[in-house]
PDB file of C-alpha atoms in Angstrom:
ATOM      1  CA  UNK A   5       6.744 -48.682 -95.532  1.00  0.00           C
ATOM      2  CA  UNK A   6       2.961 -49.275 -96.311  1.00  0.00           C
ATOM      3  CA  UNK A   7       2.266 -50.871-100.211  1.00  0.00           C
ATOM      4  CA  UNK A   8      -0.909 -49.668-102.132  1.00  0.00           C
ATOM      5  CA  UNK A   9      -2.382 -52.731-103.322  1.00  0.00           C
ATOM      6  CA  UNK A  10      -2.122 -55.022-105.246  1.00  0.00           C
ATOM      7  CA  UNK A  11       1.508 -54.563-105.075  1.00  0.00           C
ATOM      8  CA  UNK A  12       1.719 -54.962-101.638  1.00  0.00           C
ATOM      9  CA  UNK A  13      -0.270 -58.925-102.024  1.00  0.00           C
ATOM     10  CA  UNK A  14       2.997 -60.052-103.826  1.00  0.00           C
ATOM     11  CA  UNK A  15       4.664 -59.314-100.676  1.00  0.00           C
ATOM     12  CA  UNK A  16       2.524 -61.876 -98.618  1.00  0.00           C
ATOM     13  CA  UNK A  17       4.554 -64.645 -97.699  1.00  0.00           C
ATOM     14  CA  UNK A  18       7.802 -63.336 -98.501  1.00  0.00           C
ATOM     15  CA  UNK A  19       9.956 -61.236 -95.708  1.00  0.00           C
ATOM     16  CA  UNK A  20       9.661 -58.019 -96.669  1.00  0.00           C
ATOM     17  CA  UNK A  21      13.587 -57.347 -94.311  1.00  0.00           C
ATOM     18  CA  UNK A  22      15.220 -60.494 -96.295  1.00  0.00           C
ATOM     19  CA  UNK A  23      18.023 -60.255 -99.001  1.00  0.00           C
ATOM     20  CA  UNK A  24      16.957 -64.051 -99.862  1.00  0.00           C
ATOM     21  CA  UNK A  25      15.981 -65.810-103.467  1.00  0.00           C
ATOM     22  CA  UNK A  26      11.889 -65.518-102.305  1.00  0.00           C
ATOM     23  CA  UNK A  27      11.948 -62.149-101.446  1.00  0.00           C
ATOM     24  CA  UNK A  28      13.554 -61.480-104.398  1.00  0.00           C
ATOM     25  CA  UNK A  29      10.614 -62.812-106.462  1.00  0.00           C
ATOM     26  CA  UNK A  30       8.456 -61.713-104.444  1.00  0.00           C
ATOM     27  CA  UNK A  31      10.258 -58.534-105.232  1.00  0.00           C
ATOM     28  CA  UNK A  32       9.715 -58.593-108.972  1.00  0.00           C
ATOM     29  CA  UNK A  33       6.087 -59.361-109.130  1.00  0.00           C
ATOM     30  CA  UNK A  34       5.262 -56.249-106.838  1.00  0.00           C
ATOM     31  CA  UNK A  35       7.411 -54.148-109.462  1.00  0.00           C
ATOM     32  CA  UNK A  36       5.440 -55.392-113.098  1.00  0.00           C
ATOM     33  CA  UNK A  37       2.085 -54.163-110.743  1.00  0.00           C
ATOM     34  CA  UNK A  38       0.992 -51.745-113.100  1.00  0.00           C
ATOM     35  CA  UNK A  39       3.977 -51.651-115.639  1.00  0.00           C
ATOM     36  CA  UNK A  40       2.168 -53.600-118.102  1.00  0.00           C
ATOM     37  CA  UNK A  41       3.822 -53.478-122.040  1.00  0.00           C
ATOM     38  CA  UNK A  42       6.225 -50.718-120.453  1.00  0.00           C
ATOM     39  CA  UNK A  43       8.033 -53.274-118.543  1.00  0.00           C
ATOM     40  CA  UNK A  44       8.351 -55.715-121.573  1.00  0.00           C
ATOM     41  CA  UNK A  45      12.180 -55.282-123.170  1.00  0.00           C
ATOM     42  CA  UNK A  46      11.214 -57.501-126.113  1.00  0.00           C
ATOM     43  CA  UNK A  47       8.874 -55.416-127.949  1.00  0.00           C
ATOM     44  CA  UNK A  48       9.571 -54.306-131.312  1.00  0.00           C
ATOM     45  CA  UNK A  49      10.250 -50.380-131.947  1.00  0.00           C
ATOM     46  CA  UNK A  50      10.152 -48.277-135.084  1.00  0.00           C
ATOM     47  CA  UNK A  51      13.071 -46.562-136.751  1.00  0.00           C
ATOM     48  CA  UNK A  52      14.253 -43.016-135.458  1.00  0.00           C
ATOM     49  CA  UNK A  53      16.274 -40.718-136.215  1.00  0.00           C
ATOM     50  CA  UNK A  54      18.840 -41.821-133.418  1.00  0.00           C
ATOM     51  CA  UNK A  55      17.444 -45.057-131.879  1.00  0.00           C
ATOM     52  CA  UNK A  56      14.600 -47.021-132.013  1.00  0.00           C
ATOM     53  CA  UNK A  57      11.228 -45.420-131.289  1.00  0.00           C
ATOM     54  CA  UNK A  58       8.761 -47.490-128.935  1.00  0.00           C
ATOM     55  CA  UNK A  59       5.049 -46.480-128.183  1.00  0.00           C
ATOM     56  CA  UNK A  60       3.832 -48.602-125.751  1.00  0.00           C
ATOM     57  CA  UNK A  61       0.949 -47.838-123.173  1.00  0.00           C
ATOM     58  CA  UNK A  62       1.541 -46.333-120.043  1.00  0.00           C
ATOM     59  CA  UNK A  63      -0.647 -47.353-117.375  1.00  0.00           C
ATOM     60  CA  UNK A  64      -0.079 -43.695-115.119  1.00  0.00           C
ATOM     61  CA  UNK A  65      -2.280 -44.858-112.503  1.00  0.00           C
ATOM     62  CA  UNK A  66      -1.253 -47.832-112.304  1.00  0.00           C
ATOM     63  CA  UNK A  67       2.575 -47.063-111.636  1.00  0.00           C
ATOM     64  CA  UNK A  68       2.063 -44.220-109.527  1.00  0.00           C
ATOM     65  CA  UNK A  69      -0.322 -46.417-107.148  1.00  0.00           C
ATOM     66  CA  UNK A  70       2.594 -49.043-107.159  1.00  0.00           C
ATOM     67  CA  UNK A  71       4.735 -47.898-104.139  1.00  0.00           C
ATOM     68  CA  UNK A  72       7.092 -51.123-104.085  1.00  0.00           C
ATOM     69  CA  UNK A  73       8.893 -48.206-106.981  1.00  0.00           C
ATOM     70  CA  UNK A  74       9.737 -45.972-104.472  1.00  0.00           C
ATOM     71  CA  UNK A  75      11.266 -48.572-101.759  1.00  0.00           C
ATOM     72  CA  UNK A  76      14.250 -48.190 -99.841  1.00  0.00           C
ATOM     73  CA  UNK A  77      16.814 -50.695 -98.885  1.00  0.00           C
ATOM     74  CA  UNK A  78      16.771 -51.747 -95.103  1.00  0.00           C
ATOM     75  CA  UNK A  79      19.165 -52.050 -92.650  1.00  0.00           C
ATOM     76  CA  UNK A  80      19.417 -55.518 -92.671  1.00  0.00           C
ATOM     77  CA  UNK A  81      19.714 -55.268 -96.954  1.00  0.00           C
ATOM     78  CA  UNK A  82      22.437 -52.613 -96.733  1.00  0.00           C
ATOM     79  CA  UNK A  83      24.583 -52.744 -98.443  1.00  0.00           C
ATOM     80  CA  UNK A  84      23.311 -53.865-101.568  1.00  0.00           C
ATOM     81  CA  UNK A  85      24.480 -57.276-103.135  1.00  0.00           C
ATOM     82  CA  UNK A  86      27.660 -56.525-105.042  1.00  0.00           C
ATOM     83  CA  UNK A  87      26.122 -58.013-108.349  1.00  0.00           C
ATOM     84  CA  UNK A  88      21.943 -58.180-109.456  1.00  0.00           C
ATOM     85  CA  UNK A  89      20.419 -61.755-107.912  1.00  0.00           C
ATOM     86  CA  UNK A  90      20.319 -64.259-110.311  1.00  0.00           C
ATOM     87  CA  UNK A  91      16.517 -64.005-109.922  1.00  0.00           C
ATOM     88  CA  UNK A  92      17.119 -60.433-111.544  1.00  0.00           C
ATOM     89  CA  UNK A  93      19.588 -60.423-113.686  1.00  0.00           C
ATOM     90  CA  UNK A  94      17.613 -61.421-116.807  1.00  0.00           C
ATOM     91  CA  UNK A  95      15.403 -58.638-116.240  1.00  0.00           C
ATOM     92  CA  UNK A  96      18.371 -56.408-115.894  1.00  0.00           C
ATOM     93  CA  UNK A  97      20.033 -57.208-118.573  1.00  0.00           C
ATOM     94  CA  UNK A  98      16.500 -57.080-120.857  1.00  0.00           C
ATOM     95  CA  UNK A  99      16.723 -60.397-121.267  1.00  0.00           C
ATOM     96  CA  UNK A 100      20.737 -60.613-121.922  1.00  0.00           C
ATOM     97  CA  UNK A 101      20.782 -57.552-124.573  1.00  0.00           C
ATOM     98  CA  UNK A 102      22.443 -55.476-121.954  1.00  0.00           C
ATOM     99  CA  UNK A 103      26.003 -56.406-120.807  1.00  0.00           C
ATOM    100  CA  UNK A 104      25.955 -56.289-116.962  1.00  0.00           C
ATOM    101  CA  UNK A 105      29.162 -56.540-115.293  1.00  0.00           C
ATOM    102  CA  UNK A 106      31.109 -55.361-111.733  1.00  0.00           C
ATOM    103  CA  UNK A 107      31.672 -51.688-111.911  1.00  0.00           C
ATOM    104  CA  UNK A 108      32.703 -51.189-108.258  1.00  0.00           C
ATOM    105  CA  UNK A 109      30.572 -50.813-105.360  1.00  0.00           C
ATOM    106  CA  UNK A 110      28.936 -48.112-104.547  1.00  0.00           C
ATOM    107  CA  UNK A 111      27.066 -46.997-101.332  1.00  0.00           C
ATOM    108  CA  UNK A 112      26.261 -43.538-100.754  1.00  0.00           C
ATOM    109  CA  UNK A 113      22.963 -43.928 -98.928  1.00  0.00           C
ATOM    110  CA  UNK A 114      20.454 -41.236 -98.573  1.00  0.00           C
ATOM    111  CA  UNK A 115      17.482 -42.925-100.372  1.00  0.00           C
ATOM    112  CA  UNK A 116      14.477 -42.072 -97.411  1.00  0.00           C
ATOM    113  CA  UNK A 117      16.786 -39.764 -95.280  1.00  0.00           C
ATOM    114  CA  UNK A 118      18.136 -36.312 -96.349  1.00  0.00           C
ATOM    115  CA  UNK A 119      19.787 -35.798 -99.529  1.00  0.00           C
ATOM    116  CA  UNK A 120      23.621 -35.000-100.038  1.00  0.00           C
ATOM    117  CA  UNK A 121      23.394 -31.589 -99.741  1.00  0.00           C
ATOM    118  CA  UNK A 122      19.654 -31.017 -98.671  1.00  0.00           C
ATOM    119  CA  UNK A 123      19.661 -27.206 -97.767  1.00  0.00           C
ATOM    120  CA  UNK A 124      19.835 -25.035-100.914  1.00  0.00           C
ATOM    121  CA  UNK A 125      19.619 -21.049 -99.963  1.00  0.00           C
ATOM    122  CA  UNK A 126      18.538 -17.947-101.807  1.00  0.00           C
ATOM    123  CA  UNK A 127      21.811 -16.825-102.352  1.00  0.00           C
ATOM    124  CA  UNK A 128      23.377 -20.122-103.479  1.00  0.00           C
ATOM    125  CA  UNK A 129      21.110 -20.500-106.307  1.00  0.00           C
ATOM    126  CA  UNK A 130      21.279 -16.923-107.160  1.00  0.00           C
ATOM    127  CA  UNK A 131      24.734 -17.186-107.546  1.00  0.00           C
ATOM    128  CA  UNK A 132      24.848 -20.514-109.629  1.00  0.00           C
ATOM    129  CA  UNK A 133      22.277 -18.295-111.686  1.00  0.00           C
ATOM    130  CA  UNK A 134      24.244 -15.433-112.297  1.00  0.00           C
ATOM    131  CA  UNK A 135      27.359 -17.898-113.225  1.00  0.00           C
ATOM    132  CA  UNK A 136      25.450 -19.557-115.487  1.00  0.00           C
ATOM    133  CA  UNK A 137      24.700 -16.325-117.233  1.00  0.00           C
ATOM    134  CA  UNK A 138      28.035 -15.526-118.002  1.00  0.00           C
ATOM    135  CA  UNK A 139      28.961 -19.465-118.751  1.00  0.00           C
ATOM    136  CA  UNK A 140      31.278 -20.015-115.684  1.00  0.00           C
ATOM    137  CA  UNK A 141      29.027 -22.412-114.092  1.00  0.00           C
ATOM    138  CA  UNK A 142      30.625 -25.320-113.450  1.00  0.00           C
ATOM    139  CA  UNK A 143      28.081 -27.624-112.004  1.00  0.00           C
ATOM    140  CA  UNK A 144      28.937 -31.651-111.027  1.00  0.00           C
ATOM    141  CA  UNK A 145      30.469 -32.465-114.089  1.00  0.00           C
ATOM    142  CA  UNK A 146      32.596 -28.975-115.452  1.00  0.00           C
ATOM    143  CA  UNK A 147      32.117 -26.214-117.348  1.00  0.00           C
ATOM    144  CA  UNK A 148      31.888 -28.078-120.619  1.00  0.00           C
ATOM    145  CA  UNK A 149      28.966 -30.238-119.647  1.00  0.00           C
ATOM    146  CA  UNK A 150      26.864 -27.240-117.743  1.00  0.00           C
ATOM    147  CA  UNK A 151      27.199 -25.370-121.154  1.00  0.00           C
ATOM    148  CA  UNK A 152      26.155 -27.837-123.317  1.00  0.00           C
ATOM    149  CA  UNK A 153      23.242 -28.629-120.591  1.00  0.00           C
ATOM    150  CA  UNK A 154      22.252 -24.782-120.749  1.00  0.00           C
ATOM    151  CA  UNK A 155      22.784 -24.788-125.133  1.00  0.00           C
ATOM    152  CA  UNK A 156      20.260 -27.651-124.452  1.00  0.00           C
ATOM    153  CA  UNK A 157      17.952 -25.888-122.364  1.00  0.00           C
ATOM    154  CA  UNK A 158      17.652 -22.844-124.597  1.00  0.00           C
ATOM    155  CA  UNK A 159      16.210 -24.801-127.631  1.00  0.00           C
ATOM    156  CA  UNK A 160      13.146 -25.263-125.675  1.00  0.00           C
ATOM    157  CA  UNK A 161      11.885 -21.994-124.814  1.00  0.00           C
ATOM    158  CA  UNK A 162      11.436 -22.764-120.789  1.00  0.00           C
ATOM    159  CA  UNK A 163      10.077 -19.222-120.365  1.00  0.00           C
ATOM    160  CA  UNK A 164       7.654 -18.742-117.984  1.00  0.00           C
ATOM    161  CA  UNK A 165       7.389 -22.331-117.723  1.00  0.00           C
ATOM    162  CA  UNK A 166       6.736 -25.153-114.882  1.00  0.00           C
ATOM    163  CA  UNK A 167       9.643 -27.657-114.786  1.00  0.00           C
ATOM    164  CA  UNK A 168      10.426 -30.862-113.203  1.00  0.00           C
ATOM    165  CA  UNK A 169      14.144 -31.831-112.607  1.00  0.00           C
ATOM    166  CA  UNK A 170      14.411 -35.650-111.640  1.00  0.00           C
ATOM    167  CA  UNK A 171      17.717 -36.074-109.771  1.00  0.00           C
ATOM    168  CA  UNK A 172      19.991 -33.678-107.997  1.00  0.00           C
ATOM    169  CA  UNK A 173      22.930 -34.002-105.548  1.00  0.00           C
ATOM    170  CA  UNK A 174      23.249 -29.868-105.758  1.00  0.00           C
ATOM    171  CA  UNK A 175      21.023 -26.927-107.674  1.00  0.00           C
ATOM    172  CA  UNK A 176      23.413 -26.494-110.700  1.00  0.00           C
ATOM    173  CA  UNK A 177      20.664 -27.854-113.033  1.00  0.00           C
ATOM    174  CA  UNK A 178      17.854 -25.966-111.291  1.00  0.00           C
ATOM    175  CA  UNK A 179      19.942 -22.545-111.414  1.00  0.00           C
ATOM    176  CA  UNK A 180      20.400 -23.426-115.217  1.00  0.00           C
ATOM    177  CA  UNK A 181      17.004 -24.044-115.579  1.00  0.00           C
ATOM    178  CA  UNK A 182      15.616 -20.431-113.793  1.00  0.00           C
ATOM    179  CA  UNK A 183      18.925 -19.195-116.157  1.00  0.00           C
ATOM    180  CA  UNK A 184      16.821 -20.311-119.011  1.00  0.00           C
ATOM    181  CA  UNK A 185      13.711 -18.585-117.993  1.00  0.00           C
ATOM    182  CA  UNK A 186      11.756 -20.786-116.220  1.00  0.00           C
ATOM    183  CA  UNK A 187       8.781 -19.945-113.558  1.00  0.00           C
ATOM    184  CA  UNK A 188       8.980 -22.455-111.077  1.00  0.00           C
ATOM    185  CA  UNK A 189      11.218 -25.793-111.212  1.00  0.00           C
ATOM    186  CA  UNK A 190      10.264 -28.609-109.009  1.00  0.00           C
ATOM    187  CA  UNK A 191      12.832 -31.236-107.837  1.00  0.00           C
ATOM    188  CA  UNK A 192      12.197 -34.746-107.503  1.00  0.00           C
ATOM    189  CA  UNK A 193      15.054 -36.619-105.473  1.00  0.00           C
ATOM    190  CA  UNK A 194      15.434 -39.987-103.276  1.00  0.00           C
ATOM    191  CA  UNK A 195      16.328 -37.825-100.200  1.00  0.00           C
ATOM    192  CA  UNK A 196      14.856 -34.587 -98.855  1.00  0.00           C
ATOM    193  CA  UNK A 197      16.240 -31.526 -99.146  1.00  0.00           C
ATOM    194  CA  UNK A 198      15.257 -27.922 -97.916  1.00  0.00           C
ATOM    195  CA  UNK A 199      14.636 -25.287-100.850  1.00  0.00           C
ATOM    196  CA  UNK A 200      14.927 -21.736 -99.441  1.00  0.00           C
ATOM    197  CA  UNK A 201      14.439 -20.278-102.519  1.00  0.00           C
ATOM    198  CA  UNK A 202      11.390 -18.794-103.797  1.00  0.00           C
ATOM    199  CA  UNK A 203      11.087 -20.163-107.627  1.00  0.00           C
ATOM    200  CA  UNK A 204      12.474 -23.868-106.447  1.00  0.00           C
ATOM    201  CA  UNK A 205      10.277 -26.244-105.115  1.00  0.00           C
ATOM    202  CA  UNK A 206      11.523 -30.320-103.809  1.00  0.00           C
ATOM    203  CA  UNK A 207       9.561 -33.669-102.713  1.00  0.00           C
ATOM    204  CA  UNK A 208      10.053 -36.970-102.300  1.00  0.00           C
ATOM    205  CA  UNK A 209       8.811 -39.977-104.562  1.00  0.00           C
ATOM    206  CA  UNK A 210       6.746 -41.120-101.453  1.00  0.00           C
ATOM    207  CA  UNK A 211       5.033 -37.504-101.529  1.00  0.00           C
ATOM    208  CA  UNK A 212       4.858 -37.281-105.080  1.00  0.00           C
ATOM    209  CA  UNK A 213       2.774 -40.688-105.336  1.00  0.00           C
ATOM    210  CA  UNK A 214       0.662 -39.801-102.776  1.00  0.00           C
ATOM    211  CA  UNK A 215       0.103 -36.108-104.453  1.00  0.00           C
ATOM    212  CA  UNK A 216      -0.681 -37.849-108.066  1.00  0.00           C
ATOM    213  CA  UNK A 217      -3.028 -40.529-106.349  1.00  0.00           C
ATOM    214  CA  UNK A 218      -4.717 -37.380-104.496  1.00  0.00           C
ATOM    215  CA  UNK A 219      -5.269 -35.792-108.049  1.00  0.00           C
ATOM    216  CA  UNK A 220      -3.090 -32.793-106.454  1.00  0.00           C
ATOM    217  CA  UNK A 221      -0.183 -33.212-109.146  1.00  0.00           C
ATOM    218  CA  UNK A 222      -0.024 -30.446-111.265  1.00  0.00           C
ATOM    219  CA  UNK A 223       1.423 -31.221-114.724  1.00  0.00           C
ATOM    220  CA  UNK A 224       4.495 -29.640-115.812  1.00  0.00           C
ATOM    221  CA  UNK A 225       5.635 -27.633-119.100  1.00  0.00           C
ATOM    222  CA  UNK A 226       8.745 -30.199-119.344  1.00  0.00           C
ATOM    223  CA  UNK A 227      10.950 -32.584-117.826  1.00  0.00           C
ATOM    224  CA  UNK A 228      15.383 -31.974-117.289  1.00  0.00           C
ATOM    225  CA  UNK A 229      17.046 -34.955-115.620  1.00  0.00           C
ATOM    226  CA  UNK A 230      20.557 -34.876-116.325  1.00  0.00           C
ATOM    227  CA  UNK A 231      23.394 -38.212-115.086  1.00  0.00           C
ATOM    228  CA  UNK A 232      20.387 -39.490-112.761  1.00  0.00           C
ATOM    229  CA  UNK A 233      18.268 -42.019-114.276  1.00  0.00           C
ATOM    230  CA  UNK A 234      20.541 -43.880-114.939  1.00  0.00           C
ATOM    231  CA  UNK A 235      21.124 -45.223-111.270  1.00  0.00           C
ATOM    232  CA  UNK A 236      17.808 -45.766-110.481  1.00  0.00           C
ATOM    233  CA  UNK A 237      17.049 -49.119-109.130  1.00  0.00           C
ATOM    234  CA  UNK A 238      21.364 -50.306-108.527  1.00  0.00           C
ATOM    235  CA  UNK A 239      20.726 -49.745-105.207  1.00  0.00           C
ATOM    236  CA  UNK A 240      24.136 -47.187-105.010  1.00  0.00           C
ATOM    237  CA  UNK A 241      22.049 -44.529-103.338  1.00  0.00           C
ATOM    238  CA  UNK A 242      20.088 -46.897-100.705  1.00  0.00           C
ATOM    239  CA  UNK A 243      16.987 -47.869-103.260  1.00  0.00           C
ATOM    240  CA  UNK A 244      15.442 -51.069-103.196  1.00  0.00           C
ATOM    241  CA  UNK A 245      16.659 -53.408-106.606  1.00  0.00           C
ATOM    242  CA  UNK A 246      14.542 -52.638-109.448  1.00  0.00           C
ATOM    243  CA  UNK A 247      15.513 -53.734-112.917  1.00  0.00           C
ATOM    244  CA  UNK A 248      13.188 -50.924-114.621  1.00  0.00           C
ATOM    245  CA  UNK A 249      13.713 -48.545-112.256  1.00  0.00           C
ATOM    246  CA  UNK A 250      14.984 -46.134-115.148  1.00  0.00           C
ATOM    247  CA  UNK A 251      12.217 -46.937-116.944  1.00  0.00           C
ATOM    248  CA  UNK A 252       9.448 -46.082-115.093  1.00  0.00           C
ATOM    249  CA  UNK A 253      10.773 -43.043-113.581  1.00  0.00           C
ATOM    250  CA  UNK A 254      11.341 -41.747-116.965  1.00  0.00           C
ATOM    251  CA  UNK A 255       7.389 -42.839-117.747  1.00  0.00           C
ATOM    252  CA  UNK A 256       5.810 -41.331-114.456  1.00  0.00           C
ATOM    253  CA  UNK A 257       7.564 -38.091-115.655  1.00  0.00           C
ATOM    254  CA  UNK A 258       5.836 -38.545-119.340  1.00  0.00           C
ATOM    255  CA  UNK A 259       2.904 -38.925-116.592  1.00  0.00           C
ATOM    256  CA  UNK A 260       3.096 -35.865-115.986  1.00  0.00           C
ATOM    257  CA  UNK A 261       3.988 -33.665-118.392  1.00  0.00           C
ATOM    258  CA  UNK A 262       1.402 -31.682-120.009  1.00  0.00           C
ATOM    259  CA  UNK A 263       0.726 -32.885-124.012  1.00  0.00           C
ATOM    260  CA  UNK A 264       2.798 -31.697-126.511  1.00  0.00           C
ATOM    261  CA  UNK A 265       5.709 -30.932-123.347  1.00  0.00           C
ATOM    262  CA  UNK A 266       9.531 -31.386-123.481  1.00  0.00           C
ATOM    263  CA  UNK A 267      12.270 -33.405-121.648  1.00  0.00           C
ATOM    264  CA  UNK A 268      15.852 -32.715-121.888  1.00  0.00           C
ATOM    265  CA  UNK A 269      17.669 -36.049-121.071  1.00  0.00           C
ATOM    266  CA  UNK A 270      21.524 -36.632-120.443  1.00  0.00           C
ATOM    267  CA  UNK A 271      22.927 -40.475-119.579  1.00  0.00           C
ATOM    268  CA  UNK A 272      26.008 -42.186-120.371  1.00  0.00           C
ATOM    269  CA  UNK A 273      26.092 -43.005-123.468  1.00  0.00           C
ATOM    270  CA  UNK A 274      28.561 -46.222-124.294  1.00  0.00           C
ATOM    271  CA  UNK A 275      29.034 -48.159-127.960  1.00  0.00           C
ATOM    272  CA  UNK A 276      27.006 -51.247-127.026  1.00  0.00           C
ATOM    273  CA  UNK A 277      24.258 -51.165-123.740  1.00  0.00           C
ATOM    274  CA  UNK A 278      25.778 -51.579-120.814  1.00  0.00           C
ATOM    275  CA  UNK A 279      25.403 -52.097-116.738  1.00  0.00           C
ATOM    276  CA  UNK A 280      28.260 -51.166-114.507  1.00  0.00           C
ATOM    277  CA  UNK A 281      26.425 -52.510-111.432  1.00  0.00           C
ATOM    278  CA  UNK A 282      25.875 -50.952-109.083  1.00  0.00           C
ATOM    279  CA  UNK A 283      27.633 -47.456-110.309  1.00  0.00           C
ATOM    280  CA  UNK A 284      25.261 -46.924-113.548  1.00  0.00           C
ATOM    281  CA  UNK A 285      23.649 -47.847-116.653  1.00  0.00           C
ATOM    282  CA  UNK A 286      25.580 -47.207-119.864  1.00  0.00           C
ATOM    283  CA  UNK A 287      22.780 -46.626-123.065  1.00  0.00           C
ATOM    284  CA  UNK A 288      23.098 -47.574-126.529  1.00  0.00           C
ATOM    285  CA  UNK A 289      20.483 -49.038-129.083  1.00  0.00           C
ATOM    286  CA  UNK A 290      17.246 -50.741-127.794  1.00  0.00           C
ATOM    287  CA  UNK A 291      17.833 -49.218-124.472  1.00  0.00           C
ATOM    288  CA  UNK A 292      17.962 -46.109-125.278  1.00  0.00           C
ATOM    289  CA  UNK A 293      14.141 -46.030-126.850  1.00  0.00           C
ATOM    290  CA  UNK A 294      12.961 -48.486-123.928  1.00  0.00           C
ATOM    291  CA  UNK A 295      14.341 -46.316-121.423  1.00  0.00           C
ATOM    292  CA  UNK A 296      12.424 -42.880-122.869  1.00  0.00           C
ATOM    293  CA  UNK A 297       8.919 -44.574-124.440  1.00  0.00           C
ATOM    294  CA  UNK A 298       6.457 -42.383-125.637  1.00  0.00           C
ATOM    295  CA  UNK A 299       9.108 -39.587-125.874  1.00  0.00           C
ATOM    296  CA  UNK A 300       9.751 -38.393-129.158  1.00  0.00           C
ATOM    297  CA  UNK A 301      13.551 -37.706-130.169  1.00  0.00           C
ATOM    298  CA  UNK A 302      13.801 -34.006-131.841  1.00  0.00           C
ATOM    299  CA  UNK A 303      17.144 -33.287-131.446  1.00  0.00           C
ATOM    300  CA  UNK A 304      20.651 -33.923-129.604  1.00  0.00           C
ATOM    301  CA  UNK A 305      24.025 -32.118-129.330  1.00  0.00           C
ATOM    302  CA  UNK A 306      27.498 -32.007-127.337  1.00  0.00           C
ATOM    303  CA  UNK A 307      30.289 -34.065-127.498  1.00  0.00           C
ATOM    304  CA  UNK A 308      31.040 -34.779-123.780  1.00  0.00           C
ATOM    305  CA  UNK A 309      30.281 -37.892-121.765  1.00  0.00           C
ATOM    306  CA  UNK A 310      26.915 -36.794-121.513  1.00  0.00           C
ATOM    307  CA  UNK A 311      24.981 -35.962-124.370  1.00  0.00           C
ATOM    308  CA  UNK A 312      22.006 -33.435-124.282  1.00  0.00           C
ATOM    309  CA  UNK A 313      18.939 -35.296-125.676  1.00  0.00           C
ATOM    310  CA  UNK A 314      15.965 -32.968-126.258  1.00  0.00           C
ATOM    311  CA  UNK A 315      12.254 -35.194-126.689  1.00  0.00           C
ATOM    312  CA  UNK A 316       8.899 -34.344-127.320  1.00  0.00           C
ATOM    313  CA  UNK A 317       5.632 -35.799-125.341  1.00  0.00           C
ATOM    314  CA  UNK A 318       4.059 -38.357-128.157  1.00  0.00           C
ATOM    315  CA  UNK A 319       0.378 -38.925-126.608  1.00  0.00           C
ATOM    316  CA  UNK A 320      -0.199 -42.935-124.899  1.00  0.00           C
ATOM    317  CA  UNK A 321      -1.039 -45.927-127.114  1.00  0.00           C
ATOM    318  CA  UNK A 322      -4.891 -46.823-126.495  1.00  0.00           C
TER     319      UNK A 322
END
């Protein structure tokens, strides 16, 4: 995969298909290109209603130009390591603030290939939309989680809006967003998906990057992501290791959201920040705040494993 300069320069002299410390050192350098203070997890935040708010400068073009963020594991690098390599451990742990432990060895590869559910029919999505309206849509995590999502969506006023959905194994979130009144839903997913529904479009990170750099990526009214970004950069789905994968994903979404737009985010929460590698991250304290840089929390609700949080987009830091 051809990398956009200057991130490509970080790999000069490194084996791009390797799994040694030299490769990981080069990859670390490449991932930091364009990230700036966004990837500095030691910066102080300010008090917020639930966790500290972090206001930073986000270099949108730098983030979207960096193809290293979107790399997949090669055949030689698959499966991912049992634990993060030592050279990346301090970054994964945010300088020791996050407990990183083994959460099993998950291998569900589809980054760079077809998604788990790679063809969404019109009938499938319309059936799910009807179930959402009846309060009976089970989704991936059960009816209670789905109805919590629907309650959160109702607070956002999505009628006739365009919505970005990040991460989707099957289109229950998309159907819920359609039921909430969205005009169009655009799903960003590691694997390729064909949607036959006229209101649902799909694209991969590589396609999104190309659109953004060509000036063809539209801005969205809102972002919705449910139990997705906590996996970013852990290798579970074939994505190359990235300690800042979740932070960069949400920041890129900020870049393609209209001023005054909103984001609904649901990720696992714990009493203390953790990474059960390579299953998922579990958020608490400043781990929450760094994830949602430049997003101001408006409200949260729910008492399930994935509480619903709604944020408003703040302006960039000069």
